[in-house]
Coordinates of C-alpha atoms and ligand atoms in Angstrom, one line a residue:
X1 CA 0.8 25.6 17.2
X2 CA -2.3 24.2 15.3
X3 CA -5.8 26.0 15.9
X4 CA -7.8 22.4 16.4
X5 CA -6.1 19.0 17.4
X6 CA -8.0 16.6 17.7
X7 CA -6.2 13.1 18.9
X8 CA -5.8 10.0 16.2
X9 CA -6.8 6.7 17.9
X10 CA -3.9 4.5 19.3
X11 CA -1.4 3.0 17.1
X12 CA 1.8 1.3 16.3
X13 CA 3.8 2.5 13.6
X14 CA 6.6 0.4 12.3
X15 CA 9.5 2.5 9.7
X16 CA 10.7 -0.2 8.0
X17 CA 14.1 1.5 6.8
X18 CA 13.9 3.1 10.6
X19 CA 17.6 4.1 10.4
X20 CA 17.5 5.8 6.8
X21 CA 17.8 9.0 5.7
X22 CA 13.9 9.4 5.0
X23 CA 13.0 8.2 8.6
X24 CA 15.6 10.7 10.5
X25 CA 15.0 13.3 8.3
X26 CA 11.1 13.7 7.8
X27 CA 9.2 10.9 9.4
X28 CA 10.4 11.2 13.0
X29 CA 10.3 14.8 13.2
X30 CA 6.8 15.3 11.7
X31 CA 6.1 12.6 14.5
X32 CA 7.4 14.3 17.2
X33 CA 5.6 17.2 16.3
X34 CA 2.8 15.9 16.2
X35 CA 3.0 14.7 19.8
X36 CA 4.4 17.8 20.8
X37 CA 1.4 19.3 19.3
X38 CA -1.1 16.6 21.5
X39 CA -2.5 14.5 18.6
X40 CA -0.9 11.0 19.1
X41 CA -2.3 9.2 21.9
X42 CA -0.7 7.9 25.4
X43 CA -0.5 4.5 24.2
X44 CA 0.5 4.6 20.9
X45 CA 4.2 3.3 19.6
X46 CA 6.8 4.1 16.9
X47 CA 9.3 0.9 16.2
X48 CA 12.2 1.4 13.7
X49 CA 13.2 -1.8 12.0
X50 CA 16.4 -1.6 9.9
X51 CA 19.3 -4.3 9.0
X52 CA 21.4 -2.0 10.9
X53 CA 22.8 -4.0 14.0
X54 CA 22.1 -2.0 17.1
X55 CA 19.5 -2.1 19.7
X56 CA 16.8 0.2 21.0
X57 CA 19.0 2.6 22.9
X58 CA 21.3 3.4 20.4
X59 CA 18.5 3.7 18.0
X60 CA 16.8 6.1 20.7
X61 CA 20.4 8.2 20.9
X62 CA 20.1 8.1 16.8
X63 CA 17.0 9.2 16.7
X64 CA 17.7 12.4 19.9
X65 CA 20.4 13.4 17.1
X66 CA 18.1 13.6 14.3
X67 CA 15.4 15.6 16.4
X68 CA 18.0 18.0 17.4
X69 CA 19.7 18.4 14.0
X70 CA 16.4 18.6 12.1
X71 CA 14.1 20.5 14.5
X72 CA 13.9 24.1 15.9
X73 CA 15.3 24.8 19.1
X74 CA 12.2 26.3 20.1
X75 CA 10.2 23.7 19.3
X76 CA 12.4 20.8 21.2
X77 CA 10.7 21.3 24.5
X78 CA 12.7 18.7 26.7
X79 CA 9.4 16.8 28.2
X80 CA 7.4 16.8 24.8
X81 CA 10.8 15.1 24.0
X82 CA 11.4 12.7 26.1
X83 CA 8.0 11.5 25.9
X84 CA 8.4 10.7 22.2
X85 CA 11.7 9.2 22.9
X86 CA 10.0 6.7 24.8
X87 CA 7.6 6.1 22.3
X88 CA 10.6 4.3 20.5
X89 CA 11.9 0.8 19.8
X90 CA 14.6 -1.0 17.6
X91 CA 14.3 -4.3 16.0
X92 CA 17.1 -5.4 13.8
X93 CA 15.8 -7.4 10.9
X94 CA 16.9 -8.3 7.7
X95 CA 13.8 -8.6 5.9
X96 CA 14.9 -10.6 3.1
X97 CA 15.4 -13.1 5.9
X98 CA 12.1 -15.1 6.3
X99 CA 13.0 -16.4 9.8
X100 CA 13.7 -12.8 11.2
X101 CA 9.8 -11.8 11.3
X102 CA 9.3 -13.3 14.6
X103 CA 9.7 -10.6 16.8
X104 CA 7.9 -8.2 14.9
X105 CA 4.9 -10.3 16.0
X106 CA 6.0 -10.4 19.3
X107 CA 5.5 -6.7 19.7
X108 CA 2.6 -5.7 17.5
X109 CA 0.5 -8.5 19.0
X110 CA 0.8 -6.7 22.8
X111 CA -1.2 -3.8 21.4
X112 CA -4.0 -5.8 19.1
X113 CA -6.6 -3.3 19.7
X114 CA -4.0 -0.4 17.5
X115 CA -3.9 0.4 14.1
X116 CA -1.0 -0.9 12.7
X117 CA 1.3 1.4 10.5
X118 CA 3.8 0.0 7.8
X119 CA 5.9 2.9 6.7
X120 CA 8.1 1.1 3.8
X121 CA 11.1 3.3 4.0
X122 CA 13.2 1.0 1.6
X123 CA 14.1 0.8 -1.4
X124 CA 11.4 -0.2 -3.8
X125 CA 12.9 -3.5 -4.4
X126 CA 11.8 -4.6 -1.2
X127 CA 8.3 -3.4 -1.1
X128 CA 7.0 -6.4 -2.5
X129 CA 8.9 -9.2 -0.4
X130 CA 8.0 -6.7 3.0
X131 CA 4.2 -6.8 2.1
X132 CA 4.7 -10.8 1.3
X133 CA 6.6 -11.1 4.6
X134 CA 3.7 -9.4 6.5
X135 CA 1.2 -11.6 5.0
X136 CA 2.8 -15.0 5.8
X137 CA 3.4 -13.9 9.4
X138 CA -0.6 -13.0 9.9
X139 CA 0.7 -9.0 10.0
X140 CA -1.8 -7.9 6.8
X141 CA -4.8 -7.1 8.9
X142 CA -8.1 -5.3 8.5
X143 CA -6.4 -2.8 10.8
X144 CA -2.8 -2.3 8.9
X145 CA -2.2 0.1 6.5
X146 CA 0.8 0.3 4.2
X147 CA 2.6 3.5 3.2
X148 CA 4.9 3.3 0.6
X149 CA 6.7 6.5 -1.4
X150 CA 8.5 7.3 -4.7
X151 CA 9.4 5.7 -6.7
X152 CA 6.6 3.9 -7.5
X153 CA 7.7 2.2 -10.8
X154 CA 10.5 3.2 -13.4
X155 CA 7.8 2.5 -16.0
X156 CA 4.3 1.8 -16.5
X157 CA 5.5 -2.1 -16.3
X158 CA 7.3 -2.0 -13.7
X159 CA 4.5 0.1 -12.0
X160 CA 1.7 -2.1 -12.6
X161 CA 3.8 -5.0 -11.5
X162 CA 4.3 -3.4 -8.5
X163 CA 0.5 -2.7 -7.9
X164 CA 0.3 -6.5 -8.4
X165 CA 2.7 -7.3 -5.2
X166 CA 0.9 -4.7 -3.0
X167 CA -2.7 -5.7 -4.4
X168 CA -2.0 -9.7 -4.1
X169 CA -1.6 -8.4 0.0
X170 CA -3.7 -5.4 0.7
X171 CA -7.1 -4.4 0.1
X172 CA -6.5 -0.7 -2.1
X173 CA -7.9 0.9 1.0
X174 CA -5.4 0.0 2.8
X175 CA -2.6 1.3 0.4
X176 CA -1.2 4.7 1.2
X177 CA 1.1 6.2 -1.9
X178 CA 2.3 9.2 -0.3
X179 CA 3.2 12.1 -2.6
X180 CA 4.6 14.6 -0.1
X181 CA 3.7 17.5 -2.7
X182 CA -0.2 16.8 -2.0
X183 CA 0.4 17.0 2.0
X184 CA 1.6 20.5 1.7
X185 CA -0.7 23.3 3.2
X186 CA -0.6 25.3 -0.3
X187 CA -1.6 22.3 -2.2
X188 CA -4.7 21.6 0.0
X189 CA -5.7 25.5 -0.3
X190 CA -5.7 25.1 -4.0
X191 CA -8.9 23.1 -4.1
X192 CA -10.1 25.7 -0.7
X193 CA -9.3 28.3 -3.5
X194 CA -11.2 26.5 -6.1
X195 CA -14.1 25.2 -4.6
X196 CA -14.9 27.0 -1.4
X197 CA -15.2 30.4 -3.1
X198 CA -17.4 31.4 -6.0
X199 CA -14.9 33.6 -7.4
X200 CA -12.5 31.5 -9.5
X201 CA -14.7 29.0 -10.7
X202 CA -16.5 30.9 -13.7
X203 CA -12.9 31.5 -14.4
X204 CA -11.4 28.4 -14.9
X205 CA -11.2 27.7 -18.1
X206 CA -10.3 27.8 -21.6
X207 CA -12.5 31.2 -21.8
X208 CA -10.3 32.9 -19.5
X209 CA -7.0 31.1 -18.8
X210 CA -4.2 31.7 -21.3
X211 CA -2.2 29.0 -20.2
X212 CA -0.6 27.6 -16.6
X213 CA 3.1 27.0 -15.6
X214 CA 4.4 24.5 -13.1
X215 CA 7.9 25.2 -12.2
X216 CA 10.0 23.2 -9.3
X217 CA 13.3 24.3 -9.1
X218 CA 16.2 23.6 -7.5
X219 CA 19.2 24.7 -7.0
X220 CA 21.4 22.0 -5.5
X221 CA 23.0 19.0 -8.2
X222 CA 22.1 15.4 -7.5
X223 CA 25.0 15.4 -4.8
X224 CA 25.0 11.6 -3.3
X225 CA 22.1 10.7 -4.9
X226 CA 23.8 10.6 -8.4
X227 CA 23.4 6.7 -9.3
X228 CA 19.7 6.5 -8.5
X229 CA 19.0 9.7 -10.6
X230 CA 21.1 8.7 -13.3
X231 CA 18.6 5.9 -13.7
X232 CA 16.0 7.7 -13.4
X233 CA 16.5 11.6 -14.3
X234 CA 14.2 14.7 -14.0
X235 CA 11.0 13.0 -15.9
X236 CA 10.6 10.0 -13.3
X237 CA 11.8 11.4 -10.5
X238 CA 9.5 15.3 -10.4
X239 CA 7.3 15.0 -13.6
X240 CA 5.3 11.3 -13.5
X241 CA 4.6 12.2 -9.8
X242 CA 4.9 15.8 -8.3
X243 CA 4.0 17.5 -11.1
X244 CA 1.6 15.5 -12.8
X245 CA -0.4 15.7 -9.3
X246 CA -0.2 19.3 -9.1
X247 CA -1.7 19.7 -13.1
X248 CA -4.1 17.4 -11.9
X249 CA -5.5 19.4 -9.0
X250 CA -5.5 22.5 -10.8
X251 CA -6.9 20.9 -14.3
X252 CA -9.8 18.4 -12.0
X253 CA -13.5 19.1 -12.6
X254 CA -14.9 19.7 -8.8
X255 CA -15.5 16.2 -7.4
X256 CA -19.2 15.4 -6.2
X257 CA -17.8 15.7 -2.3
X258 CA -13.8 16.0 -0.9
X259 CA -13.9 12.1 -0.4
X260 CA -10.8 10.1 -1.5
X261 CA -12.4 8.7 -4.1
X262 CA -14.5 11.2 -5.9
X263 CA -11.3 13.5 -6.4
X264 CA -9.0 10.5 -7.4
X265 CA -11.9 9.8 -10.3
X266 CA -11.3 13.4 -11.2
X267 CA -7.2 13.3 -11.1
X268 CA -7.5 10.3 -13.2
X269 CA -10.1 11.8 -15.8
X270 CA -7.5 14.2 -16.2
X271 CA -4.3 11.8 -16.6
X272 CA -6.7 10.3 -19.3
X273 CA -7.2 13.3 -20.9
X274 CA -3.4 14.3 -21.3
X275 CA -2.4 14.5 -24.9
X276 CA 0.2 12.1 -25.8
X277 CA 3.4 13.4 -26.8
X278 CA 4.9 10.6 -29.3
X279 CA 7.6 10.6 -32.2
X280 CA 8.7 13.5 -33.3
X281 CA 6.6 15.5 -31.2
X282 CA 9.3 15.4 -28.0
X283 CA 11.4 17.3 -30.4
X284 CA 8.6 21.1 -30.3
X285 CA 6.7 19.9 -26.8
X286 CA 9.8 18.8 -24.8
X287 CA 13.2 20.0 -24.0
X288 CA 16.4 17.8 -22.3
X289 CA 19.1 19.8 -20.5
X290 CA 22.0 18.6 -18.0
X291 CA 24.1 20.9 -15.9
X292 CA 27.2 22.5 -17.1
X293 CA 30.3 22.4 -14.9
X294 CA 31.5 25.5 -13.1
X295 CA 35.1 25.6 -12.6
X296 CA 36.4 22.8 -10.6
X297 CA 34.6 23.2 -7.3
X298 CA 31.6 22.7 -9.5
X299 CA 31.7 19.6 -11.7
X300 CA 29.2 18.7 -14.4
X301 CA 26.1 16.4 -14.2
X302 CA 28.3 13.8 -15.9
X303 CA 31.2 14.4 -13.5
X304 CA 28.8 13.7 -10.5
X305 CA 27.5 10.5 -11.6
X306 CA 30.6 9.2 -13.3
X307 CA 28.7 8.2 -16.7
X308 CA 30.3 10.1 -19.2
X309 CA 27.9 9.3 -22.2
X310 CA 25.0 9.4 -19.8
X311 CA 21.7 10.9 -21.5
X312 CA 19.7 11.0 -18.0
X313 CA 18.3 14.6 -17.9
X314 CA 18.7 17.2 -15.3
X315 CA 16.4 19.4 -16.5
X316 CA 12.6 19.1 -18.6
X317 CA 10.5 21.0 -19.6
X318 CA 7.3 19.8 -21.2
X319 CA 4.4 21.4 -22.8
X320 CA 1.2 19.3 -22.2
X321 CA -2.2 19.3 -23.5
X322 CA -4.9 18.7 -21.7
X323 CA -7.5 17.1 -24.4
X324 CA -11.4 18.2 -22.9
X325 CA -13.5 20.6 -22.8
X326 CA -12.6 23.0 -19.9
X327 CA -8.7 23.5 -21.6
X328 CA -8.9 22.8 -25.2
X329 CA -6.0 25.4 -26.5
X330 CA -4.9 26.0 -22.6
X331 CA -0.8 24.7 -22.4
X332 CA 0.4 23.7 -19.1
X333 CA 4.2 24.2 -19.3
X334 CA 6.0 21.8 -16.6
X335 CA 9.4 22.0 -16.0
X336 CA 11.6 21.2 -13.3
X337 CA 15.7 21.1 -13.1
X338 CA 18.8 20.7 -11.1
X339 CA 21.4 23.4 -10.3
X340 CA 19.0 26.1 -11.6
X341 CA 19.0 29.8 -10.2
X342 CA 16.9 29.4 -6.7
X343 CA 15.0 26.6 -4.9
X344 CA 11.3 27.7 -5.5
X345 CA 8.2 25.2 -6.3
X346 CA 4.9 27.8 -8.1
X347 CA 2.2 27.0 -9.8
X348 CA 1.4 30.0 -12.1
X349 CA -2.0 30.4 -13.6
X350 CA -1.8 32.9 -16.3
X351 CA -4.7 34.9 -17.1
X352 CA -5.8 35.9 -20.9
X353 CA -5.9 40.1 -21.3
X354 CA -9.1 42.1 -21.2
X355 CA -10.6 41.8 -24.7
X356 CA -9.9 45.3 -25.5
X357 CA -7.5 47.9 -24.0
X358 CA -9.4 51.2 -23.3
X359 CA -6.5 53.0 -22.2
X360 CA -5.0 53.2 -25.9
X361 CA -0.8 53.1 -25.9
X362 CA 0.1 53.4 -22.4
X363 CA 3.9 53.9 -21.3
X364 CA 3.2 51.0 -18.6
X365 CA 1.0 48.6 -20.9
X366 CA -1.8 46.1 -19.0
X367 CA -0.1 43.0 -18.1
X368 CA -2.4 39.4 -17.6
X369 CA -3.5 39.0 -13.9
X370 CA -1.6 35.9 -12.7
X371 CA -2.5 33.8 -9.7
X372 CA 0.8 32.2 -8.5
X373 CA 0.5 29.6 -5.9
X374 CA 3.9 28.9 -4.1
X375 CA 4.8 25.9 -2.5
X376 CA 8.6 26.8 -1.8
X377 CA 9.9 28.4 0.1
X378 CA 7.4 30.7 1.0
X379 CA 3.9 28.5 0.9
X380 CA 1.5 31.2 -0.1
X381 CA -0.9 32.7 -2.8
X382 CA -0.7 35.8 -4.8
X383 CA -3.1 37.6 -7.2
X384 CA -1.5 40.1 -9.7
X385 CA -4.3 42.7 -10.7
X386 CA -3.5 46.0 -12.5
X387 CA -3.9 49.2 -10.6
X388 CA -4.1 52.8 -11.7
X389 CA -0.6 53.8 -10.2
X390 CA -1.5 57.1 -7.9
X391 CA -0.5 60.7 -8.2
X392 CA -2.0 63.1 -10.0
X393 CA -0.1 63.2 -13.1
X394 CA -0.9 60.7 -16.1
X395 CA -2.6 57.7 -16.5
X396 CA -0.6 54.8 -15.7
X397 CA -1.0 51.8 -15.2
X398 CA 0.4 49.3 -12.6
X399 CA 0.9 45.3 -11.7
X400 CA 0.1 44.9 -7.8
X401 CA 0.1 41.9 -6.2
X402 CA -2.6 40.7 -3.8
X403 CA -0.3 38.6 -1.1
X404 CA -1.8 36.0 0.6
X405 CA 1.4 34.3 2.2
X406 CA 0.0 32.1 5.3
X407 CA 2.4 32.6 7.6
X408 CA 1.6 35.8 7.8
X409 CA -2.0 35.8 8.2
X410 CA -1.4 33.3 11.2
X411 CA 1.1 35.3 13.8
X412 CA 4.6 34.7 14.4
X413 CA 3.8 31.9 16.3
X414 CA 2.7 29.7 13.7
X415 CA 4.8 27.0 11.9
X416 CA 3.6 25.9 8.4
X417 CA 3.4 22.5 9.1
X418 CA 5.7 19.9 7.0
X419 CA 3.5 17.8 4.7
X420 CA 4.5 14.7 6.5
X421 CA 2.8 15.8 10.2
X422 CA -0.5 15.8 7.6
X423 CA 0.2 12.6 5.8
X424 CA 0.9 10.3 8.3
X425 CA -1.9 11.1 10.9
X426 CA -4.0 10.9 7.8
X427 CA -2.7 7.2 7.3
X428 CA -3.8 6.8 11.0
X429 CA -7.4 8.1 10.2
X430 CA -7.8 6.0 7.5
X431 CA -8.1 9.0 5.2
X432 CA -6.8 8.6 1.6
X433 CA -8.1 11.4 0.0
X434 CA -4.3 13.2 -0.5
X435 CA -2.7 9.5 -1.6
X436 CA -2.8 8.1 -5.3
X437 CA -4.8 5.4 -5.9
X438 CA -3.2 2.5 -7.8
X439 CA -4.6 3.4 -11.1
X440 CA -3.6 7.1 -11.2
X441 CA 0.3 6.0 -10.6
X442 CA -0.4 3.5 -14.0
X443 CA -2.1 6.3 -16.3
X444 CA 0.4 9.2 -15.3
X445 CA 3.3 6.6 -16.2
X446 CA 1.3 5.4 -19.6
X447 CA 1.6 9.5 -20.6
X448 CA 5.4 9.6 -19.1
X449 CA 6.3 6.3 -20.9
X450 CA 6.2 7.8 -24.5
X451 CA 7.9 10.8 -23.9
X452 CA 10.7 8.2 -22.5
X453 CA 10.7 6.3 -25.9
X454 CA 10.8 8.9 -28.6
X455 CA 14.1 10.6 -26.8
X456 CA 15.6 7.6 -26.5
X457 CA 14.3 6.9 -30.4
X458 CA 15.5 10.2 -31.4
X459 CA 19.3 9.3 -30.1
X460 CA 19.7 13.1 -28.9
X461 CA 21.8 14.0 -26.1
X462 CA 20.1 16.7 -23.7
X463 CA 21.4 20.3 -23.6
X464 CA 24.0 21.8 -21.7
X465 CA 23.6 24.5 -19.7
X466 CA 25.2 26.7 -17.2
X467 CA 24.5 26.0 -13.1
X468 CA 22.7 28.5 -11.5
X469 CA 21.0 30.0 -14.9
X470 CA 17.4 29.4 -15.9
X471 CA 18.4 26.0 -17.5
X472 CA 18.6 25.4 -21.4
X473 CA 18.2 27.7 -24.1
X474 CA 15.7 25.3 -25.9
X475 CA 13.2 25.7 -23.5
X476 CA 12.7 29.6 -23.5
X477 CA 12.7 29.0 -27.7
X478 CA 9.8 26.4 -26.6
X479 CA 7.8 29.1 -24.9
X480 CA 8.9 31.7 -27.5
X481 CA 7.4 30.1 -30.1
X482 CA 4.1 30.3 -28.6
X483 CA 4.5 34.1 -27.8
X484 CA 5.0 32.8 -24.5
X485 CA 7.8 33.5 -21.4
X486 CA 8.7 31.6 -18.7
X487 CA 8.4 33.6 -15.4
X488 CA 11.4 34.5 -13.3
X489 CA 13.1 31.4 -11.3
X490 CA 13.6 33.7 -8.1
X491 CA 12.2 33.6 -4.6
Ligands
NAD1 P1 18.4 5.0 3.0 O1 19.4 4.2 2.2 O2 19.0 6.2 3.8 O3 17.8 4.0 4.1 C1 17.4 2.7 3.8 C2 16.9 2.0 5.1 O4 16.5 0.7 4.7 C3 18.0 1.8 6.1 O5 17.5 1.9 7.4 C4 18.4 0.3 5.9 O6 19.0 -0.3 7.1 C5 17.1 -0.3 5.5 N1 17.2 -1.5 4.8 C6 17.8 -1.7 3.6 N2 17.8 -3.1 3.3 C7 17.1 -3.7 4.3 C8 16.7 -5.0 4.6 N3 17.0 -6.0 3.7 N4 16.1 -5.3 5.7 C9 15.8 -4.3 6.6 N5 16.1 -3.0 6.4 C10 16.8 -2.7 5.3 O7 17.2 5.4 2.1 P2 16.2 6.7 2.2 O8 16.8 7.9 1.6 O9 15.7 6.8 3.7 O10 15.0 6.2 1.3 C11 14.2 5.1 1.5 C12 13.1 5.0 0.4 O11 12.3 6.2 0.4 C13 13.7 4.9 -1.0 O12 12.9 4.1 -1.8 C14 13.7 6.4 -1.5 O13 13.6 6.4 -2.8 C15 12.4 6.9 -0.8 N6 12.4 8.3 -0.6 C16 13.3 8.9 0.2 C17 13.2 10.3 0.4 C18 14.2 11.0 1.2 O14 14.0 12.2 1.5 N7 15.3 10.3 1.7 C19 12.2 11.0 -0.2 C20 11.3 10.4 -1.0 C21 11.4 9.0 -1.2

């Protein structure tokens, strides 16, 4: 599949959480395709630990299931298979159960020589008593690296106690916070976009940008997930994280090299620089919404998590300032929402017109070049430019798009690869250059953590609005008011 693989050295990975949804879903096929693919050694091992009470061979039959129901069929080539199925082992331990840790020695210390993956595919409530649990039992190496995921906090408290837990254990090299969002191909070819070509550069800023929207849409409800989101809603769960990462990559000044911690500097100057949005200000730069229902097939976001006077959002949209040089007067409109009109995830960097129109009053006016960059579904990038429409009658003009969707430029061989295969090989090779460093996590919540007060202050109930629309009212009055639209929700 991939032009260049080049093989990571030998490890063990152990998914704690090995029989969850997360480790059958995502982590064991980007695994398998990576050693389909040739990059994970002969030696190395993948051990799934759960409180489920099984053994390996029903875990391996678990795991066959989740290969088949979540892989292609072409790409399920029976020997690359049962290789990886061999790869696997089981250990049932509860790991609230200090005793238990035993035979998770047992097996890491016949490999010594391997780097040692922790994969903490838990709950959150357990990642500080697992990286406890690792120390007292001698498992918190020079060689170990722990990989934990969203959500990383409910608030900048509970984040920087967190950091404490993980900190008091492992070195911050050794700490891999995975955002999924920065392992996709798209998200990478936004900085080869920025700072591999000369062309955009000159452009990037308040001089020439009129303003940049972030949109991630989807258009399922919360489905089974409805008493964590309650809890948490659309801010904590997409905002603090995804899309705050995403502003940061495009907003970043260029780091001195592309080393993990020269860009993390530069995704934090930016968190830094975010206007805070306080008091009555969440009332003109923010906007609340939760799903409507839709006949009785289709309840209501208070129908599907049973909390009738729940205030949990489904929806936001946020305008945010970014307080420096580069975008003073540039608005980057996030917003992100449940049961909307079509799954799609774009960046959309909107261009300001040519200073003067020299074609006069033109039936088919000049429109602002927009660079969209799509993560979902089709990863890709696309430059809008106007064009003299042919034919030899008048002079019009016309909006073409320059389409640079990668899967196309690579054959039809070529799978986009999922941003896990990426992350975790990078976790192998030591890389942290597409994880968030401790700090960032702290300042995106101390700009989320406001926002969370003053609607809570403000005793306002979010807006209703139908499913499968563009989501509430309020927010296309938002953009209107700064002579603004939102673009189409549409793949
Ligand atoms: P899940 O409920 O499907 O799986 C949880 C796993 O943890 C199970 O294997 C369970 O046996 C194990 N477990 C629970 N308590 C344990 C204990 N005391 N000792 C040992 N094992 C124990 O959850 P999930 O959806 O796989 O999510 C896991 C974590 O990853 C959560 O924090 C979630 O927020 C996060 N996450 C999940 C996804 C996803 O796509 N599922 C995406 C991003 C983040």
């Amino acid at each position: 599949m991939s032009s260049m693989v080049i093989p990571v050295d030998p490890f063990d990975l152990v998914i704690f959480g090995g029989t969850g949804d997360l480790a059958m879903r995502k982590l064991l096929p980007a695994l398998f395709r990576r050693d389909a693919d040739g990059q994970i050694p002969a030696t190395a091992r993948i051990l799934g630990l759960a409180r489920t009470d099984q053994d390996t061979e029903s875990f391996k039959a678990e795991a066959r299931a989740a290969l088949h129901k979540h892989v292609a069929v072409d790409e399920l080539d029976s020997i690359a298979l049962e290789r990886f199925i061999e790869r696997l082992s089981y250990l049932h331990i509860d790991v609230t159960d200090a005793r238990a840790w035993g035979e998770l020695v047992s097996y890491l210390n016949e490999r010594p020589e391997h780097i040692r993956v922790y994969y903490l595919a838990v709950g959150p409530a357990l990642f500080g008593p697992i990286a406890q649990g690792l120390a007292q039992v001698g498992l918190a190496t020079t060689k170990a690296r722990l990989v934990v995921e969203k959500p990383l906090g409910h608030d900048l408290a509970s984040a920087m106690t967190l950091n404490r837990e993980l900190s008091s254990v492992f070195n911050e090299k050794s700490i891999y916070r995975i955002d999924h969002y920065l392992g996709k191909e798209t998200v990478q070819n936004l900085m080869a976009l920025r700072f591999a070509n000369a062309l955009f550069e000159p452009l990037w800023n308040a001089n020439r940008i009129d303003h940049v929207q972030i949109t991630a849409s989807e258009s399922l409800g919360v489905g089974t997930r409805g008493s964590y989101y309650d809890t948490a809603g659309a801010i904590r769960d997409m905002v603090q994280n995804h899309l705050v990462q995403l502003l940061c990559l495009l907003a970043m000044e260029p780091p001195y090299k592309f080393d993990a911690d020269a860009l993390r500097d530069e995704k934090l100057k930016v968190l830094r620089s975010l206007r805070p949005i306080t008091g009555r200000n969440v009332l003109t730069n923010t906007v609340r919404g939760q799903y409507l229902a839709h006949g009785p097939d289709a309840p209501s976001y208070l129908q599907e998590v049973g909390n009738p006077d729940s205030k949990t959002e489904s929806y936001v949209a946020i305008k945010a300032e970014i307080d420096n040089w580069r975008w003073s007067g540039v608005p980057f409109y996030l917003r992100t929402g449940k049961k909307l009109r079509a799954q799609m995830t774009e960046i959309a960097v909107v261009f300001k017109e040519p200073a003067h129109s020299v074609f006069g009053d033109l039936e088919t006016p000049s429109m602002p070049n927009v660079l969209s960059i799509r993560l979902q579904p089709d990863e890709g990038l696309q430059l809008v430019i106007m064009t003299k429409d042919p034919g030899p009658g008048g002079f019009r003009l016309r909006a073409i798009p320059l389409d640079m969707t990668f899967a196309e430029g690579r054959g039809s061989n070529w799978r986009m690869p999922d941003a896990y295969e990426r992350l975790l090989m990078d976790v192998v090779r030591g890389n942290q250059t597409l994880f968030m460093r401790g700090d960032e996590v702290e300042a995106a919540w101390r700009w989320i953590d406001p926002i969370i007060e003053a609607w809570e202050a403000s005793g306002l109930r979010p807006e209703g609005y139908d499913p499968g629309s563009r989501g509430p009212i309020a927010a296309v009055e938002m953009m209107a008011r700064d002579g603004r639209r939102w673009r189409e929700i549409e793949v």
